[in-house]
Amino acid sequence: MARPVAVGYVEEPDGSVLIAAGDSARWALNLLDQPRVAVEIGERAFTAVAEGLDAADHAKTIRELILRYGTPAERLGRGPSFRLRPVAERDA
């Protein structure tokens, strides 16, 4: 069953979105299990596949989230981080 979750994000030039979780975010565990996700950002809506980030991209994502939103939650970055890569409708 789909459940909406609001998360901080960083948009990438290629159209993907970077997100990161704290150490107890259930939505992140769900993405590890089922990586296909519906994304809505303002008027933009698309289907994406969540891909885990390597250490360098994880650090970049945390840094960008801090710069965008200010001081992070204490646990931000202790959980997994993802690139939400849009998939073509024929792949969805």
CSV table of N, CA, C and O in Angstrom, one decimal, residues 34-89:
chain,number,residue,atom,x,y,z
A,34,GLN,N,11.5,-2.4,-1.7
A,34,GLN,CA,10.8,-2.1,-2.9
A,34,GLN,C,11.2,-0.8,-3.5
A,34,GLN,O,10.6,0.3,-3.1
A,35,PRO,N,12.2,-0.7,-4.4
A,35,PRO,CA,12.7,0.5,-4.8
A,35,PRO,C,11.9,1.4,-5.8
A,35,PRO,O,12.2,2.5,-6.0
A,36,ARG,N,10.8,0.9,-6.4
A,36,ARG,CA,10.0,1.7,-7.3
A,36,ARG,C,9.1,2.6,-6.4
A,36,ARG,O,8.5,2.2,-5.5
A,37,VAL,N,9.1,3.9,-6.8
A,37,VAL,CA,8.4,4.9,-6.0
A,37,VAL,C,7.8,5.9,-6.9
A,37,VAL,O,8.3,6.2,-8.0
A,38,ALA,N,6.6,6.5,-6.4
A,38,ALA,CA,6.0,7.6,-7.1
A,38,ALA,C,6.5,8.9,-6.4
A,38,ALA,O,6.5,9.0,-5.2
A,39,VAL,N,7.0,9.9,-7.2
A,39,VAL,CA,7.5,11.1,-6.7
A,39,VAL,C,6.7,12.3,-7.1
A,39,VAL,O,6.3,12.4,-8.3
A,40,GLU,N,6.4,13.2,-6.2
A,40,GLU,CA,5.7,14.4,-6.5
A,40,GLU,C,6.5,15.6,-6.0
A,40,GLU,O,6.7,15.6,-4.7
A,41,ILE,N,6.9,16.5,-6.8
A,41,ILE,CA,7.6,17.7,-6.4
A,41,ILE,C,6.9,18.9,-7.1
A,41,ILE,O,7.0,19.1,-8.3
A,42,GLY,N,6.1,19.6,-6.3
A,42,GLY,CA,5.3,20.7,-6.9
A,42,GLY,C,4.3,20.1,-8.0
A,42,GLY,O,3.6,19.1,-7.7
A,43,GLU,N,4.4,20.6,-9.2
A,43,GLU,CA,3.6,20.1,-10.3
A,43,GLU,C,4.2,18.9,-11.0
A,43,GLU,O,3.6,18.3,-11.9
A,44,ARG,N,5.5,18.6,-10.7
A,44,ARG,CA,6.2,17.5,-11.4
A,44,ARG,C,5.9,16.2,-10.6
A,44,ARG,O,6.0,16.1,-9.4
A,45,ALA,N,5.4,15.2,-11.4
A,45,ALA,CA,5.2,13.9,-10.8
A,45,ALA,C,5.8,12.8,-11.8
A,45,ALA,O,5.7,13.0,-13.0
A,46,PHE,N,6.4,11.8,-11.2
A,46,PHE,CA,7.1,10.8,-12.0
A,46,PHE,C,7.3,9.5,-11.2
A,46,PHE,O,7.3,9.6,-10.0
A,47,THR,N,7.5,8.4,-11.9
A,47,THR,CA,7.8,7.2,-11.3
A,47,THR,C,9.4,7.1,-11.3
A,47,THR,O,10.0,7.5,-12.3
A,48,ALA,N,9.9,6.6,-10.2
A,48,ALA,CA,11.4,6.5,-10.1
A,48,ALA,C,11.8,5.2,-9.5
A,48,ALA,O,11.0,4.5,-8.9
A,49,VAL,N,13.0,4.9,-9.6
A,49,VAL,CA,13.6,3.7,-9.0
A,49,VAL,C,14.7,4.3,-8.0
A,49,VAL,O,15.5,5.1,-8.4
A,50,ALA,N,14.6,3.8,-6.8
A,50,ALA,CA,15.6,4.3,-5.7
A,50,ALA,C,16.9,3.4,-5.8
A,50,ALA,O,16.8,2.2,-5.8
A,51,GLU,N,18.0,4.1,-6.0
A,51,GLU,CA,19.3,3.5,-6.0
A,51,GLU,C,20.1,4.0,-4.8
A,51,GLU,O,20.2,5.2,-4.6
A,52,GLY,N,20.7,3.0,-4.1
A,52,GLY,CA,21.5,3.4,-3.0
A,52,GLY,C,22.7,4.2,-3.4
A,52,GLY,O,23.3,3.9,-4.5
A,53,LEU,N,23.2,5.1,-2.6
A,53,LEU,CA,24.3,5.9,-3.0
A,53,LEU,C,25.6,5.4,-2.4
A,53,LEU,O,25.6,4.8,-1.3
A,54,ASP,N,26.7,5.6,-3.1
A,54,ASP,CA,28.0,5.2,-2.5
A,54,ASP,C,28.4,6.2,-1.5
A,54,ASP,O,27.7,7.3,-1.3
A,55,ALA,N,29.5,6.0,-0.8
A,55,ALA,CA,30.0,6.9,0.3
A,55,ALA,C,30.2,8.4,-0.2
A,55,ALA,O,29.7,9.3,0.5
A,56,ALA,N,30.8,8.6,-1.3
A,56,ALA,CA,31.0,9.9,-1.8
A,56,ALA,C,29.7,10.7,-2.1
A,56,ALA,O,29.5,11.8,-1.7
A,57,ASP,N,28.8,10.0,-2.8
A,57,ASP,CA,27.5,10.6,-3.1
A,57,ASP,C,26.6,10.8,-1.9
A,57,ASP,O,25.9,11.7,-1.8
A,58,HIS,N,26.7,9.9,-0.9
A,58,HIS,CA,26.0,10.0,0.4
A,58,HIS,C,26.5,11.3,1.1
A,58,HIS,O,25.7,12.1,1.5
A,59,ALA,N,27.8,11.5,1.2
A,59,ALA,CA,28.3,12.7,1.8
A,59,ALA,C,27.9,14.0,1.1
A,59,ALA,O,27.5,15.0,1.7
A,60,LYS,N,27.9,13.9,-0.3
A,60,LYS,CA,27.5,15.1,-1.0
A,60,LYS,C,26.0,15.4,-0.8
A,60,LYS,O,25.6,16.5,-0.6
A,61,THR,N,25.2,14.3,-0.7
A,61,THR,CA,23.7,14.5,-0.4
A,61,THR,C,23.5,15.1,0.9
A,61,THR,O,22.7,16.1,1.1
A,62,ILE,N,24.2,14.7,2.0
A,62,ILE,CA,24.0,15.2,3.3
A,62,ILE,C,24.4,16.7,3.3
A,62,ILE,O,23.7,17.5,3.8
A,63,ARG,N,25.6,17.0,2.7
A,63,ARG,CA,26.0,18.4,2.6
A,63,ARG,C,25.0,19.3,1.9
A,63,ARG,O,24.7,20.3,2.4
A,64,GLU,N,24.5,18.8,0.8
A,64,GLU,CA,23.5,19.6,0.0
A,64,GLU,C,22.2,19.8,0.8
A,64,GLU,O,21.6,20.9,0.8
A,65,LEU,N,21.8,18.8,1.5
A,65,LEU,CA,20.6,18.9,2.3
A,65,LEU,C,20.8,19.9,3.5
A,65,LEU,O,19.9,20.7,3.8
A,66,ILE,N,21.9,19.9,4.1
A,66,ILE,CA,22.2,20.8,5.2
A,66,ILE,C,22.2,22.3,4.6
A,66,ILE,O,21.6,23.2,5.2
A,67,LEU,N,22.8,22.4,3.4
A,67,LEU,CA,22.9,23.8,2.8
A,67,LEU,C,21.5,24.2,2.4
A,67,LEU,O,21.2,25.4,2.5
A,68,ARG,N,20.7,23.3,1.9
A,68,ARG,CA,19.3,23.7,1.5
A,68,ARG,C,18.4,24.0,2.6
A,68,ARG,O,17.5,24.9,2.6
A,69,TYR,N,18.4,23.1,3.7
A,69,TYR,CA,17.4,23.2,4.7
A,69,TYR,C,17.9,23.7,6.1
A,69,TYR,O,17.1,23.8,7.0
A,70,GLY,N,19.2,24.0,6.2
A,70,GLY,CA,19.7,24.4,7.5
A,70,GLY,C,20.2,23.3,8.3
A,70,GLY,O,20.5,22.2,7.8
A,71,THR,N,20.3,23.5,9.6
A,71,THR,CA,20.8,22.4,10.5
A,71,THR,C,20.0,21.2,10.4
A,71,THR,O,18.7,21.2,10.5
A,72,PRO,N,20.6,20.0,10.1
A,72,PRO,CA,19.8,18.8,9.9
A,72,PRO,C,19.3,18.2,11.2
A,72,PRO,O,19.8,18.6,12.3
A,73,ALA,N,18.4,17.3,11.1
A,73,ALA,CA,18.0,16.5,12.3
A,73,ALA,C,19.3,15.7,12.8
A,73,ALA,O,20.1,15.4,12.0
A,74,GLU,N,19.3,15.5,14.0
A,74,GLU,CA,20.5,14.8,14.6
A,74,GLU,C,20.9,13.5,13.9
A,74,GLU,O,22.0,13.2,13.8
A,75,ARG,N,19.9,12.8,13.4
A,75,ARG,CA,20.2,11.5,12.9
A,75,ARG,C,20.3,11.5,11.3
A,75,ARG,O,20.6,10.4,10.7
A,76,LEU,N,20.1,12.6,10.7
A,76,LEU,CA,20.3,12.7,9.2
A,76,LEU,C,21.6,12.1,8.8
A,76,LEU,O,22.6,12.5,9.3
A,77,GLY,N,21.6,11.3,7.8
A,77,GLY,CA,22.8,10.7,7.3
A,77,GLY,C,23.3,9.4,7.9
A,77,GLY,O,24.1,8.7,7.5
A,78,ARG,N,22.6,9.0,9.0
A,78,ARG,CA,22.9,7.8,9.7
A,78,ARG,C,22.2,6.6,9.1
A,78,ARG,O,22.6,5.5,9.3
A,79,GLY,N,21.2,6.9,8.3
A,79,GLY,CA,20.5,5.9,7.5
A,79,GLY,C,20.9,5.9,6.1
A,79,GLY,O,21.8,6.6,5.7
A,80,PRO,N,20.2,5.1,5.3
A,80,PRO,CA,20.6,5.1,3.9
A,80,PRO,C,20.2,6.3,3.1
A,80,PRO,O,19.4,7.2,3.6
A,81,SER,N,20.9,6.5,2.0
A,81,SER,CA,20.6,7.6,1.1
A,81,SER,C,20.4,7.1,-0.3
A,81,SER,O,20.9,6.0,-0.6
A,82,PHE,N,19.6,7.8,-1.1
A,82,PHE,CA,19.2,7.3,-2.4
A,82,PHE,C,19.2,8.3,-3.5
A,82,PHE,O,19.0,9.5,-3.2
A,83,ARG,N,19.4,7.9,-4.7
A,83,ARG,CA,19.1,8.7,-5.9
A,83,ARG,C,17.8,8.1,-6.4
A,83,ARG,O,17.7,6.9,-6.7
A,84,LEU,N,16.8,9.0,-6.6
A,84,LEU,CA,15.5,8.6,-7.2
A,84,LEU,C,15.6,8.9,-8.7
A,84,LEU,O,15.5,10.0,-9.1
A,85,ARG,N,15.9,7.9,-9.4
A,85,ARG,CA,16.1,8.0,-10.9
A,85,ARG,C,14.8,7.8,-11.6
A,85,ARG,O,14.2,6.7,-11.5
A,86,PRO,N,14.3,8.9,-12.4
A,86,PRO,CA,13.1,8.7,-13.1
A,86,PRO,C,13.2,7.5,-14.1
A,86,PRO,O,14.2,7.3,-14.7
A,87,VAL,N,12.1,6.8,-14.3
A,87,VAL,CA,12.0,5.8,-15.3
A,87,VAL,C,11.0,6.2,-16.4
A,87,VAL,O,10.0,6.9,-16.1
A,88,ALA,N,11.3,5.8,-17.6
A,88,ALA,CA,10.4,6.1,-18.7
A,88,ALA,C,9.0,5.3,-18.4
A,88,ALA,O,9.0,4.3,-17.8
A,89,GLU,N,8.0,5.9,-18.9
A,89,GLU,CA,6.6,5.3,-18.7
A,89,GLU,C,6.6,3.9,-19.2
A,89,GLU,O,6.0,3.0,-18.6
